[in-house]
Coordinates of C-alpha atoms in Angstrom, one line a residue:
M691 CA 114.5 146.6 157.0
G692 CA 116.9 147.4 160.0
L693 CA 115.3 144.8 162.6
S694 CA 117.7 143.8 165.6
S695 CA 115.0 142.4 168.3
P696 CA 111.9 141.3 169.0
E697 CA 110.5 144.5 170.1
A698 CA 111.4 145.8 166.3
L699 CA 109.2 143.0 164.8
R700 CA 106.4 144.0 167.2
S701 CA 106.1 147.1 166.1
L702 CA 105.3 145.5 162.4
G703 CA 102.7 143.3 163.9
I704 CA 104.8 140.3 164.5
D705 CA 104.1 138.9 168.1
S706 CA 105.4 135.3 168.1
A707 CA 107.2 132.7 166.1
K708 CA 103.6 131.9 164.6
D709 CA 103.2 135.7 163.2
I710 CA 106.1 135.0 161.4
I711 CA 105.2 131.5 159.9
N712 CA 102.0 133.3 159.1
V713 CA 103.8 135.9 157.3
I714 CA 106.3 133.5 155.3
S715 CA 103.1 131.4 154.1
Q716 CA 101.2 134.8 152.8
F717 CA 104.6 135.6 151.2
T718 CA 104.7 132.0 149.5
I719 CA 101.2 131.9 148.3
N720 CA 100.8 135.3 146.8
T721 CA 104.3 135.5 145.1
F722 CA 104.8 135.1 141.3
T723 CA 107.3 133.6 139.0
L724 CA 109.5 136.5 137.7
T725 CA 110.6 135.3 134.1
S726 CA 112.5 136.5 131.4
P727 CA 111.9 137.4 128.1
H728 CA 111.6 133.3 127.1
L729 CA 109.8 132.9 129.8
N730 CA 113.2 131.1 132.4
A731 CA 112.4 131.6 135.7
I732 CA 115.0 134.1 137.3
G733 CA 113.2 135.1 140.7
I734 CA 110.1 135.6 142.4
T735 CA 108.0 139.0 142.8
I736 CA 104.8 140.2 144.5
C737 CA 101.7 142.0 143.3
P738 CA 98.8 142.2 145.6
L739 CA 96.4 143.0 142.9
A740 CA 97.4 140.4 140.9
A741 CA 97.3 137.8 143.8
L742 CA 94.0 138.4 143.8
I743 CA 93.2 136.2 140.8
N744 CA 91.3 133.4 141.3
H745 CA 93.0 130.1 139.7
S746 CA 91.6 128.0 137.1
C747 CA 93.3 125.0 135.1
A748 CA 91.4 126.4 131.9
P749 CA 92.9 130.0 132.0
N750 CA 91.8 132.9 130.4
A751 CA 94.5 135.1 131.3
V752 CA 98.0 134.7 131.9
I753 CA 100.9 136.5 134.0
V754 CA 104.1 137.6 131.8
F755 CA 107.0 140.1 132.3
P756 CA 107.0 141.2 128.2
N757 CA 109.6 143.5 128.1
S758 CA 112.0 142.0 131.3
S759 CA 115.2 142.6 129.2
Q760 CA 119.0 143.6 130.4
G761 CA 118.7 147.3 131.6
R762 CA 114.7 147.2 131.8
Y763 CA 112.8 146.7 134.9
P764 CA 110.6 143.8 134.3
T765 CA 106.9 144.4 134.9
L766 CA 104.2 142.3 135.7
Q767 CA 101.1 142.2 133.1
V768 CA 97.8 140.2 133.3
I769 CA 97.2 139.4 129.7
C770 CA 93.6 138.4 128.6
I771 CA 94.0 135.4 126.0
R772 CA 90.5 134.7 125.9
P773 CA 87.3 136.7 126.0
I774 CA 86.2 137.6 129.5
N775 CA 82.8 139.0 129.7
P776 CA 81.4 141.5 132.4
G777 CA 81.2 139.7 135.5
D778 CA 83.9 136.7 134.8
E779 CA 87.1 136.3 136.6
A780 CA 90.5 136.4 135.2
T781 CA 91.9 132.9 135.6
Y782 CA 95.8 131.7 134.9
V783 CA 97.7 128.5 135.3
D784 CA 100.1 126.3 133.1
I785 CA 98.0 123.6 132.2
T786 CA 100.5 121.2 130.2
L787 CA 100.7 118.9 133.3
P788 CA 98.0 115.9 133.7
K789 CA 95.1 116.7 136.0
G790 CA 96.7 114.6 139.1
I791 CA 99.9 116.2 139.4
R792 CA 98.3 119.9 138.8
R793 CA 96.3 119.4 141.9
K794 CA 98.5 118.0 143.7
F795 CA 100.8 120.7 143.1
L796 CA 98.3 123.3 144.1
K797 CA 97.2 121.4 147.1
E798 CA 100.9 121.1 148.6
T799 CA 101.9 124.7 147.4
Y800 CA 98.5 126.9 148.3
A801 CA 96.5 124.4 150.3
F802 CA 93.5 124.2 148.5
D803 CA 92.0 121.4 146.2
C804 CA 91.1 122.6 142.9
K805 CA 87.5 122.2 141.9
C806 CA 87.8 124.5 138.5
T807 CA 85.9 123.5 135.1
E808 CA 89.0 121.4 133.9
C809 CA 89.4 119.6 136.7
I810 CA 85.8 118.5 137.7
K811 CA 85.1 117.0 134.0
E812 CA 85.7 113.7 133.3
L813 CA 87.7 113.5 130.2
A814 CA 87.1 110.5 128.1
L815 CA 91.1 110.2 127.2
D816 CA 93.2 113.2 128.7
P817 CA 96.0 113.9 126.1
R818 CA 98.5 114.9 129.2
D819 CA 97.9 111.3 130.8
C820 CA 97.8 108.5 128.2
L821 CA 99.7 105.5 126.5
F822 CA 99.9 103.8 123.2
C823 CA 97.7 101.0 123.3
L824 CA 99.8 98.0 124.1
E825 CA 98.0 95.7 121.8
C826 CA 97.4 97.6 118.6
R827 CA 100.1 100.1 119.1
E828 CA 97.7 102.8 117.2
G829 CA 95.2 103.9 119.7
L830 CA 95.3 105.4 123.1
I831 CA 94.8 104.4 126.6
S832 CA 94.5 106.0 129.7
T833 CA 97.6 105.6 132.4
R834 CA 95.3 106.2 135.6
K835 CA 92.5 103.9 135.3
A836 CA 91.1 100.9 133.0
Q837 CA 90.2 101.9 129.8
A838 CA 89.2 100.5 126.4
C839 CA 92.0 101.5 123.5
S840 CA 90.5 104.7 121.4
K841 CA 91.3 102.5 118.3
C842 CA 91.2 98.7 118.4
G843 CA 88.8 98.7 121.7
K844 CA 90.5 96.1 124.0
L845 CA 90.7 96.7 127.6
G846 CA 93.9 96.1 129.3
S847 CA 95.6 96.6 132.4
L848 CA 98.8 98.6 132.7
P849 CA 102.1 96.3 133.3
D850 CA 104.4 96.4 136.1
D851 CA 107.5 97.2 133.7
V852 CA 105.9 100.2 131.7
E853 CA 104.3 101.5 134.9
A854 CA 108.2 101.2 136.3
K855 CA 109.5 103.2 132.9
L856 CA 107.1 106.1 133.4
R857 CA 108.1 106.4 137.1
L858 CA 111.7 106.4 136.1
G859 CA 111.1 109.0 133.4
D860 CA 109.2 111.3 136.0
E861 CA 112.1 110.8 138.7
G862 CA 114.6 111.4 136.1
L863 CA 113.0 114.5 134.8
E864 CA 113.1 115.8 138.2
K865 CA 116.9 115.3 138.7
A866 CA 117.5 116.4 135.2
E867 CA 115.8 119.6 135.7
K868 CA 117.7 120.4 139.2
V869 CA 121.1 120.2 137.5
Q870 CA 120.6 121.5 134.2
W871 CA 122.2 124.9 135.1
E872 CA 125.3 123.5 137.1
N873 CA 125.7 120.4 135.1
P874 CA 124.1 120.9 131.7
A875 CA 126.2 118.3 129.7
Y876 CA 125.1 115.6 132.4
A877 CA 121.5 116.8 132.3
L878 CA 121.3 116.3 128.4
S879 CA 122.8 112.9 128.3
L880 CA 120.3 112.1 131.2
T881 CA 117.0 113.8 129.2
M882 CA 118.5 112.0 125.8
N883 CA 118.4 108.6 127.7
L884 CA 115.0 109.2 129.0
M885 CA 113.2 110.2 126.1
G886 CA 114.2 106.8 124.4
L887 CA 112.7 104.9 127.4
V888 CA 109.3 106.7 127.5
S889 CA 108.8 107.9 123.8
P890 CA 108.0 104.4 122.5
L891 CA 105.0 104.4 125.4
S892 CA 103.4 107.6 125.0
P893 CA 102.2 110.1 122.2
P894 CA 104.2 113.8 122.7
T895 CA 101.6 115.5 124.5
S896 CA 101.4 113.1 127.3
H897 CA 103.6 113.5 130.5
P898 CA 106.6 113.1 131.3
R899 CA 107.5 112.7 127.5
L900 CA 106.1 116.6 126.7
A901 CA 108.5 117.7 129.6
L902 CA 111.2 115.9 128.6
M903 CA 111.3 117.2 125.3
R904 CA 110.9 120.7 126.0
L905 CA 113.7 120.4 128.4
L906 CA 115.7 118.5 126.0
Q907 CA 115.1 121.0 123.3
T908 CA 116.4 124.0 125.9
L909 CA 119.2 121.9 126.6
S910 CA 120.0 120.8 123.0
I911 CA 119.8 124.6 122.0
E912 CA 122.3 125.5 124.7
S913 CA 124.2 122.7 123.6
M914 CA 124.9 123.8 120.2
S915 CA 125.7 127.4 121.6
T916 CA 127.9 126.5 123.9
K917 CA 129.8 123.3 122.5
E918 CA 130.4 122.1 126.1
S919 CA 128.4 119.0 125.3
D920 CA 130.0 115.7 123.7
T921 CA 126.7 114.4 122.4
S922 CA 126.3 115.2 119.0
T923 CA 123.0 117.2 118.3
S924 CA 122.6 118.6 115.0
V925 CA 120.2 121.5 114.1
D926 CA 118.1 119.3 112.1
D927 CA 117.6 117.0 115.0
V928 CA 117.0 119.8 117.3
I929 CA 114.1 121.2 114.7
R930 CA 112.5 118.0 114.2
L931 CA 112.1 118.0 118.3
S932 CA 111.0 121.8 118.6
A933 CA 108.4 120.6 115.7
Q934 CA 106.9 117.9 117.9
V935 CA 107.3 120.2 120.9
V936 CA 105.0 122.9 119.1
A937 CA 102.8 120.3 117.7
A938 CA 101.6 119.0 121.2
L939 CA 101.3 122.4 122.6
M940 CA 98.7 123.6 120.1
D941 CA 96.9 120.6 121.3
L942 CA 96.6 121.6 124.7
L943 CA 97.2 125.3 125.0
S944 CA 94.8 127.8 123.6
R945 CA 95.8 130.2 121.0
G946 CA 98.2 133.1 121.9
H947 CA 99.4 131.0 125.0
P948 CA 103.0 132.6 125.7
I949 CA 104.2 129.1 126.1
R950 CA 102.8 128.1 122.6
G951 CA 103.6 131.3 121.1
L952 CA 107.5 130.6 122.4
A953 CA 107.4 127.5 121.1
I954 CA 106.7 128.4 117.7
A955 CA 109.2 131.7 117.7
T956 CA 111.8 129.1 118.6
L957 CA 110.9 126.9 115.9
G958 CA 110.9 129.6 113.5
R959 CA 114.3 130.9 114.8
L960 CA 115.9 127.6 114.2
L961 CA 114.5 127.2 110.8
C962 CA 116.7 130.2 110.3
V963 CA 119.9 128.8 111.4
D964 CA 122.4 128.0 108.7
E965 CA 121.7 124.5 107.2
P966 CA 124.2 121.9 108.3
E967 CA 126.6 120.0 105.5
I968 CA 124.5 117.0 104.9
P969 CA 126.8 114.0 106.0
S970 CA 129.2 112.1 102.8
D971 CA 127.5 108.3 104.6
A972 CA 124.2 109.6 104.8
S973 CA 122.0 107.1 103.5
I974 CA 118.6 108.6 104.0
E975 CA 117.9 112.2 104.0
Q976 CA 115.1 113.1 106.5
P977 CA 112.1 114.7 104.6
F978 CA 111.9 117.2 107.2
P979 CA 113.0 119.6 107.6
P980 CA 113.2 120.9 104.1
R981 CA 116.1 122.7 102.8
G982 CA 117.3 125.4 100.2
Y983 CA 114.6 127.9 99.6
Q984 CA 112.0 125.7 101.0
R985 CA 113.4 126.2 104.7
L986 CA 113.4 129.7 104.3
V987 CA 110.1 129.6 103.0
L988 CA 109.1 127.6 106.1
A989 CA 110.9 129.8 108.2
K990 CA 108.7 132.8 107.2
S991 CA 105.2 131.2 107.7
T992 CA 106.8 130.2 111.1
L993 CA 107.9 133.4 112.2
L994 CA 104.6 134.9 110.9
R995 CA 102.5 132.9 112.8
A996 CA 104.7 133.0 115.8
V997 CA 104.1 137.0 115.9
E998 CA 100.6 136.6 115.5
E999 CA 100.8 134.7 118.9
L1000 CA 103.3 136.7 121.0
E1001 CA 100.7 139.6 120.0
I1002 CA 98.2 137.6 122.0
G1003 CA 99.9 136.1 124.8
F1004 CA 102.6 139.2 125.7
G1005 CA 100.1 141.9 124.9
P1006 CA 100.7 144.4 121.9
G1007 CA 103.8 144.3 120.4
G1008 CA 104.6 140.8 121.8
G1009 CA 107.3 142.5 124.2
T1010 CA 111.1 142.0 123.8
L1011 CA 110.3 138.4 122.4
G1012 CA 108.0 139.6 119.8
T1013 CA 110.7 142.3 118.9
E1014 CA 113.2 139.9 118.5
T1015 CA 110.8 137.6 116.3
R1016 CA 110.1 140.4 114.0
Q1017 CA 113.9 141.1 113.5
M1018 CA 114.1 137.5 112.2
L1019 CA 111.3 137.6 110.0
E1020 CA 113.1 140.7 108.5
N1021 CA 116.3 138.8 107.8
A1022 CA 114.3 135.8 106.7
D1023 CA 112.5 138.2 104.1
R1024 CA 115.8 139.5 103.0
E1025 CA 117.4 136.3 102.5
L1026 CA 114.2 135.0 100.3
A1027 CA 114.6 138.0 98.3
I1028 CA 118.7 137.4 98.0
F1029 CA 117.6 133.5 96.2
E1030 CA 115.0 134.6 94.4
R1031 CA 117.1 137.9 92.7
G1032 CA 119.6 134.9 92.5
V1033 CA 117.2 132.7 90.5
R1034 CA 115.9 135.4 88.5
N1035 CA 119.6 136.3 87.2
A1036 CA 120.5 132.6 86.4
K1037 CA 117.4 132.8 84.3
E1038 CA 118.7 135.6 82.5
S1039 CA 122.2 134.0 81.9
L1040 CA 120.5 131.5 80.3
K1041 CA 118.3 132.8 77.8
Q1042 CA 121.7 135.1 77.0
T1043 CA 123.7 132.0 76.4
G1044 CA 120.8 129.9 74.8
P1045 CA 121.1 128.7 71.2

């Protein structure tokens, strides 16, 4: 801006250190995370009009940058993902985190206590904030309050060792997220260890398990593409993990939410990857994911569903991600056609060489 003295600042209405702090605070509160087409954070941006939108943990709109790809300037768009009637306010936020964590973040970052409908209602059991029952191992109990099991009805307190494991999972998640770009191999190893710690305790929708699953998915895909990690992760392992992520997000997010659409597209893309060879010493073959023709059929149906959801969450066309997903769908169609043609040719050959 070419400012070099306090006098220059005064021309902008900044007369004191307090004024500078106010400007910084206004900037922080009113900025948005700038994301890539795959929702990776790449910076921040300001949009005064979008900043007027009120917050809610039950969003009817989302903020995305559908066409932020190389060589194109990203454009912020507010996309409606649920019906908004005249007089309604458009709202937005990621609701995969438990209420307590969401409200703490909003208070510390934006200096307000969230009192949206999602925060003021008392859920019998929040799927983001629960554990497997320690007695029957089938039902669910809350991590925040004494509550009877949803299956056996028994009431019990949270043991200290379980609470310690959840706290370790939270702290480890934060550490892994901080180092995932500078030391992805370590982040991958740490996340896998944390998953082994919290997965037996909680369902896929619960925190921190879901956050760890999503991070592990990202790190595993990156590891497969760069071959920089010593951790052995097969394509099928990542597909099974991705299917769990999709199932959890479908329980938590409304149809068309961009995070949900991206997860479905990622699963479809993984199903299109060339199948790994089955090790000769493999004793039990996993029923999922399927192999051969049925794998391609599943890939096509998954990509079709992804295109539908991306058309909602990223607007008409689904943005750059929608274009990429349709291209994968076309490739899957071609592979299915080749497979089916091969089967027909084989049947014809059998007829011609029959008795």
